PDB file of C-alpha atoms in Angstrom:
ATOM      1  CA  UNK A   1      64.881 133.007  75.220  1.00 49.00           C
ATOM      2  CA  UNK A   2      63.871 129.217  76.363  1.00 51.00           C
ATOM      3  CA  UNK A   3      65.657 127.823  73.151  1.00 53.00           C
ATOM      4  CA  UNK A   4      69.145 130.370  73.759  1.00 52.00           C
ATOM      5  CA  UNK A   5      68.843 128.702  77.804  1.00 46.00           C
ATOM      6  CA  UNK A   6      68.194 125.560  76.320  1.00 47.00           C
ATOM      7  CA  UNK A   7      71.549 125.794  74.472  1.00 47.00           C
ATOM      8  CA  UNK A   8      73.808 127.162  77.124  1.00 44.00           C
ATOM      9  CA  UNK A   9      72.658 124.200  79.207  1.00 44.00           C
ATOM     10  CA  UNK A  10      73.564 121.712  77.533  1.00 48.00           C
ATOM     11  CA  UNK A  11      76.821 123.563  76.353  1.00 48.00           C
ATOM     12  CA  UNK A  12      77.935 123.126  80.419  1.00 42.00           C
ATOM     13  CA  UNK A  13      76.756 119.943  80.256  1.00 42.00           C
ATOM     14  CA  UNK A  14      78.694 118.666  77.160  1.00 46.00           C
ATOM     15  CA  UNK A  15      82.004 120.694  78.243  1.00 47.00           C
ATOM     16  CA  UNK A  16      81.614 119.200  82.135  1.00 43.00           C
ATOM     17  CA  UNK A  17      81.353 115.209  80.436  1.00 45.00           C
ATOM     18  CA  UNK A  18      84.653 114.983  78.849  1.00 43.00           C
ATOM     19  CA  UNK A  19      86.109 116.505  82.239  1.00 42.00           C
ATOM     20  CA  UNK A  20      84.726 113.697  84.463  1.00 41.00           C
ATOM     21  CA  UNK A  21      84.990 110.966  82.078  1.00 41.00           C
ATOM     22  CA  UNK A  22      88.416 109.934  83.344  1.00 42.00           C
ATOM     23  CA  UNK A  23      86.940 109.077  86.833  1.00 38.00           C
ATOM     24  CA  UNK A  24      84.144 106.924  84.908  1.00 44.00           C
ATOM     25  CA  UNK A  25      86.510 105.238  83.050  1.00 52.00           C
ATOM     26  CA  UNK A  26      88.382 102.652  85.517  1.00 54.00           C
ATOM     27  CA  UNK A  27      88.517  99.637  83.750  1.00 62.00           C
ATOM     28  CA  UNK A  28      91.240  97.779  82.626  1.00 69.00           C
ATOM     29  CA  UNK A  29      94.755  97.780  84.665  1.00 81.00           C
ATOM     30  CA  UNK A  30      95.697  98.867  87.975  1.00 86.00           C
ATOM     31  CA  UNK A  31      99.308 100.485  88.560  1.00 86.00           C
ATOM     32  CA  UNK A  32     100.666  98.424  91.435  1.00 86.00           C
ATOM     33  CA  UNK A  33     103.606  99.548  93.214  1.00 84.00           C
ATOM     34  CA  UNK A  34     105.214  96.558  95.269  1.00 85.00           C
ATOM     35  CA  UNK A  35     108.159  96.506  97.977  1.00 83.00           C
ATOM     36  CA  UNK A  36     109.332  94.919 101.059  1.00 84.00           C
ATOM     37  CA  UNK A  37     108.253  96.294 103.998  1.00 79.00           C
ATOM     38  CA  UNK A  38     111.531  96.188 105.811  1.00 81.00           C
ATOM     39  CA  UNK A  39     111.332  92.652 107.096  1.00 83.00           C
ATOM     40  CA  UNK A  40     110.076  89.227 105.571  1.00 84.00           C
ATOM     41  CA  UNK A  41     106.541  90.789 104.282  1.00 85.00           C
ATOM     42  CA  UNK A  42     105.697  92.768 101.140  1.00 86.00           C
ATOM     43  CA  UNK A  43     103.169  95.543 100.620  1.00 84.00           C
ATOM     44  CA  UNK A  44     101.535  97.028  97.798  1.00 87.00           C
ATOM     45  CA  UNK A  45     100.300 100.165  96.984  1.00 85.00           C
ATOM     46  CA  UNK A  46      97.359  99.952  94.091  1.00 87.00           C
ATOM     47  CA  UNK A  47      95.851 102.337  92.124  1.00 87.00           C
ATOM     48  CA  UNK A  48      93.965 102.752  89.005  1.00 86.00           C
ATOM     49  CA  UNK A  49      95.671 103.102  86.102  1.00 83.00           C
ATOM     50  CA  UNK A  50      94.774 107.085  85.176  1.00 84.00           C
ATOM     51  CA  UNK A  51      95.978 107.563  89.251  1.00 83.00           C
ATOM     52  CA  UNK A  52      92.598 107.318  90.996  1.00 84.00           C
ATOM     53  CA  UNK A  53      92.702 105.495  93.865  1.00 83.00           C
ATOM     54  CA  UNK A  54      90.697 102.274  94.368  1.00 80.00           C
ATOM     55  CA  UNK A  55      86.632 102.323  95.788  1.00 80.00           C
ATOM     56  CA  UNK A  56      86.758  98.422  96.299  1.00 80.00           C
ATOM     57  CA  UNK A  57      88.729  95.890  97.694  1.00 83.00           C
ATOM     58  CA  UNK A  58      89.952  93.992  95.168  1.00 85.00           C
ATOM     59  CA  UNK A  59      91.853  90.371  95.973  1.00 88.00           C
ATOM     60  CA  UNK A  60      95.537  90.903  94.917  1.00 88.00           C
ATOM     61  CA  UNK A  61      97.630  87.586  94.903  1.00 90.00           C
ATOM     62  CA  UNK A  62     101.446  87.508  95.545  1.00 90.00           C
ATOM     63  CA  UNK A  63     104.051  84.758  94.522  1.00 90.00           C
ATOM     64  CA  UNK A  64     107.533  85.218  95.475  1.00 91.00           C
ATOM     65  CA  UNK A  65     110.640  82.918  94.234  1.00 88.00           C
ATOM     66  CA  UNK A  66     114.014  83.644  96.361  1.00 89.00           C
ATOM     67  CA  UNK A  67     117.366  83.422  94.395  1.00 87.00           C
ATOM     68  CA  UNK A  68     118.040  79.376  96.208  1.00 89.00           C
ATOM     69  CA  UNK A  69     114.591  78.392  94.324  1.00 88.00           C
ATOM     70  CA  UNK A  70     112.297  77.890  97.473  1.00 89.00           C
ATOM     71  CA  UNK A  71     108.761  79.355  96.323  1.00 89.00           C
ATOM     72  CA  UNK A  72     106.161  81.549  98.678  1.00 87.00           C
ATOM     73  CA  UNK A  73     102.249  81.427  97.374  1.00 80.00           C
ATOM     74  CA  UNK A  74     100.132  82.321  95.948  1.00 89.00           C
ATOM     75  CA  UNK A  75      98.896  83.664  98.955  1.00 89.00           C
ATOM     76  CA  UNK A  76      96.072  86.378  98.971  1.00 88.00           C
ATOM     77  CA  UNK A  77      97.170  90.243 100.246  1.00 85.00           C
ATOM     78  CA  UNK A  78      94.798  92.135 103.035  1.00 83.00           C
ATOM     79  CA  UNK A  79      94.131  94.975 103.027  1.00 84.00           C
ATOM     80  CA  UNK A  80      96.159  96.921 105.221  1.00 81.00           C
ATOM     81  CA  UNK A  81      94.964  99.979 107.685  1.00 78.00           C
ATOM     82  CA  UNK A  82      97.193 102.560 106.239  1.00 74.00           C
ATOM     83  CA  UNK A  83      93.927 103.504 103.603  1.00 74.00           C
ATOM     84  CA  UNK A  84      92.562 102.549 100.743  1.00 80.00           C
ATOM     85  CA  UNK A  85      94.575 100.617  98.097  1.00 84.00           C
ATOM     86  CA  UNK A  86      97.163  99.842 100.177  1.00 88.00           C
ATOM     87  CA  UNK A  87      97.803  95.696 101.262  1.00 87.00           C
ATOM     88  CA  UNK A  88     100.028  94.381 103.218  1.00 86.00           C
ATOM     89  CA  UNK A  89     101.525  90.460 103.587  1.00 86.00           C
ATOM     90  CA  UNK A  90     102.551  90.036 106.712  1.00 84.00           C
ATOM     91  CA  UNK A  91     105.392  87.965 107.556  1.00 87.00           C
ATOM     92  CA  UNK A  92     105.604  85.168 104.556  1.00 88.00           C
ATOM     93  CA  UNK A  93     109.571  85.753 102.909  1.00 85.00           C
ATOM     94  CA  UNK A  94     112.828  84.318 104.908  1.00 85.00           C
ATOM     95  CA  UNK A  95     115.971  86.706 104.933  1.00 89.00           C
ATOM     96  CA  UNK A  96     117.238  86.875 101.197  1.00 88.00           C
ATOM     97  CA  UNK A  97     116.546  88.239  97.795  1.00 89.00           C
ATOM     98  CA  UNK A  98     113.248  87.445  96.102  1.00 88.00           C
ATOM     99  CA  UNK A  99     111.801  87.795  92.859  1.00 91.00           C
ATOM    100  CA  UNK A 100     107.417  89.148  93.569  1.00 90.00           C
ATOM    101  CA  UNK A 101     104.922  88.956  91.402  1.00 90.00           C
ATOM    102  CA  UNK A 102     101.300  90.608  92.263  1.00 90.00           C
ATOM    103  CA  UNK A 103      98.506  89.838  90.216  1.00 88.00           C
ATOM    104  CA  UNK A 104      95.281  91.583  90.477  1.00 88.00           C
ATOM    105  CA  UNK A 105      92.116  89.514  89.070  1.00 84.00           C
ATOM    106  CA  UNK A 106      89.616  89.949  86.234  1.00 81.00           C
ATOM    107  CA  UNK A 107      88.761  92.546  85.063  1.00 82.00           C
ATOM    108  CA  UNK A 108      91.701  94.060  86.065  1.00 79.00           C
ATOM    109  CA  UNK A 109      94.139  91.863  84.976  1.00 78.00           C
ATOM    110  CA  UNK A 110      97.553  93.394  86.453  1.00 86.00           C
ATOM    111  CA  UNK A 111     100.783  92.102  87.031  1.00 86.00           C
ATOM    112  CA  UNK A 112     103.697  93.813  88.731  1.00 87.00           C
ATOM    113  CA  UNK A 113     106.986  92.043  89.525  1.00 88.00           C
ATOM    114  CA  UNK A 114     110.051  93.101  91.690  1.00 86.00           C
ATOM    115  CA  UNK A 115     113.313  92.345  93.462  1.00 87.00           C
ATOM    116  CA  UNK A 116     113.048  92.596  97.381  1.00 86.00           C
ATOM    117  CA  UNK A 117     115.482  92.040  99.723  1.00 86.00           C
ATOM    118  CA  UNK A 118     113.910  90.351 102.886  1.00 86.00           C
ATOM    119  CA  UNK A 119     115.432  90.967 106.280  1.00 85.00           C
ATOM    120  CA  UNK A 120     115.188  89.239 109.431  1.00 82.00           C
ATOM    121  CA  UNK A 121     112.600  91.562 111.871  1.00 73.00           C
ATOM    122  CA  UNK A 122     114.933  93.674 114.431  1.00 75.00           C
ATOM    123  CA  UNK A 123     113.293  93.833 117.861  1.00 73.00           C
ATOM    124  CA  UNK A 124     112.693  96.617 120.040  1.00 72.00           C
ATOM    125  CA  UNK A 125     115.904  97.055 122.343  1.00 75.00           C
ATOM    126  CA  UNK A 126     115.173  96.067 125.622  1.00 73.00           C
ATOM    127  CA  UNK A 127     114.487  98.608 128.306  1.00 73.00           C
ATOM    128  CA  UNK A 128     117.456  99.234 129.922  1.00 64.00           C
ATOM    129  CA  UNK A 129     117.411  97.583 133.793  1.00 60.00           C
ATOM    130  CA  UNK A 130     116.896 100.081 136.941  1.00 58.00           C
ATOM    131  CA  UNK A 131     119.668  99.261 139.033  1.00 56.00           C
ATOM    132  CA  UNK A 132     120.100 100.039 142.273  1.00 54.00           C
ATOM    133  CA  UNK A 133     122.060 103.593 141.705  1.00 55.00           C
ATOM    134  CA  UNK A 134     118.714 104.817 140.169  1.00 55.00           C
ATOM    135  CA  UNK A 135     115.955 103.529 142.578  1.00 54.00           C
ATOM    136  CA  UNK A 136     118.013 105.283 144.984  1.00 55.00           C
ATOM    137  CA  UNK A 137     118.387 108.487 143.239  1.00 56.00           C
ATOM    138  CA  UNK A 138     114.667 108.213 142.792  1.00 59.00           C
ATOM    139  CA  UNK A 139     114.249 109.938 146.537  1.00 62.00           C
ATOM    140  CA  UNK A 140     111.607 112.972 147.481  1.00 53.00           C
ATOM    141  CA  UNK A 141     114.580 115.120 146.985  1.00 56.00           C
ATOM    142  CA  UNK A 142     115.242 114.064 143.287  1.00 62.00           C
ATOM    143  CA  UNK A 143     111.495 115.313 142.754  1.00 63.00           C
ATOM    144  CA  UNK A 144     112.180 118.789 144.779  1.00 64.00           C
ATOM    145  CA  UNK A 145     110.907 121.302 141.586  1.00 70.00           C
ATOM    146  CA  UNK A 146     107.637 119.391 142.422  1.00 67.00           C
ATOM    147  CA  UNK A 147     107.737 120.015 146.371  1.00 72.00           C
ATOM    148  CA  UNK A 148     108.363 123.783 145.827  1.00 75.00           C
ATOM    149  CA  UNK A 149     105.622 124.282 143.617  1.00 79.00           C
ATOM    150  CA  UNK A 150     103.348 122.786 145.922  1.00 83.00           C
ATOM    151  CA  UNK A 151     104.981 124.867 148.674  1.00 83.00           C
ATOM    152  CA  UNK A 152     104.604 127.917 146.751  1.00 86.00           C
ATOM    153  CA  UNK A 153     100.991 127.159 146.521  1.00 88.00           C
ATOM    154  CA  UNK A 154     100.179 126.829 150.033  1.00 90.00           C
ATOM    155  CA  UNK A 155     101.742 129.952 151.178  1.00 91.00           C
ATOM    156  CA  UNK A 156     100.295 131.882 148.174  1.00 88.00           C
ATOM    157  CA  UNK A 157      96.866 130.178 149.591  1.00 88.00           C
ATOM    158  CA  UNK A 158      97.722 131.613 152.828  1.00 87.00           C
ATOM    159  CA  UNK A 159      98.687 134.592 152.238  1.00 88.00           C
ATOM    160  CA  UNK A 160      95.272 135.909 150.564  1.00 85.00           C
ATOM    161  CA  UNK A 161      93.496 133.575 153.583  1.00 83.00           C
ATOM    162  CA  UNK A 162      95.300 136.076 155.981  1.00 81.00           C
ATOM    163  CA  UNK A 163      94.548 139.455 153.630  1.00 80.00           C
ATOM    164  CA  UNK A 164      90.639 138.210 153.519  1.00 79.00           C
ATOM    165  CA  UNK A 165      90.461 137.857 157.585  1.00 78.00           C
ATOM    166  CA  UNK A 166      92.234 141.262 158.033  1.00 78.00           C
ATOM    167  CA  UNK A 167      90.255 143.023 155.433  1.00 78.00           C
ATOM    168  CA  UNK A 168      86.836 141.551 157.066  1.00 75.00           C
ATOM    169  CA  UNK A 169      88.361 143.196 160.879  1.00 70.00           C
ATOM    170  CA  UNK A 170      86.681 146.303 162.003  1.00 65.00           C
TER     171      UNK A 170
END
């Protein structure tokens, strides 16, 4: 019976190996996925190469050429707060189209490179100017829904004040 146990055991065991060798196995590349981030930065999204994300920080390196020849880097990526694997540039690229490269180091060893299309950052619009027509429409009566509530309140309030006095009469 012990030797039968024995042998089932380390059946499961054998058969659950192969299954979780994938997540073992993460060296060599990294699949990095690299675009402008709608302004003059770049951001990458990195990954292992079997799709598991990253459980280190590892020190990407980006290098951008634009299509007039002026050169950006290598300058190191952060990491970024939107989780892990993803980095983020910040502002390094002037409005045009650039060639970027990302490198990751030993042992990884990955490159990715892409055309992105840098764009000058758009502000916020500005909040649009109270003028005088507003401040004045902003009277007690413009807030009446407010006063009738409160209103309503009061007189409900009063009403089961004056029930609880005449109840309490002999």
């Amino acid at each position: 019976m012990r030797r039968t146990g024995a042998a089932v055991l380390t059946g499961l065991v054998l058969a659950l190996v192969p299954a979780a060798g994938p997540a073992w196995a993460h060296e060599g590349k990294l699949k990095l996925e690299v675009a402008g981030d709608g302004a003059t930065g770049v951001t990458v999204q990195a990954k292992h190469a079997d799709g598991h994300r990253l459980e280190a920080v590892v020190r990407l390196v980006v290098s951008a050429t634009a299509a007039d020849g002026q050169a950006v880097g290598p300058v190191q990526l952060e990491p970024a707060g939107e989780g892990q694997g993803f980095y983020a540039s910040g502002p390094i690229l002037t409005p045009g189209d650039w060639r970027v490269t990302v490198r990751a180091p030993a042992p990884y060893t990955s490159e990715a490179t892409v055309a992105v299309r840098a764009k000058a950052a758009q502000a916020a619009p500005a909040p649009a100017a109270r003028g005088g027509e507003q401040a004045a429409a902003d009277t007690w009566w413009s807030r009446w829904p407010w006063a009738l509530g409160i209103l309503a309140v009061v007189i409900g309030a009063a009403t089961l004040s004056a029930r609880a006095v005449r109840r309490r009469q002999p």
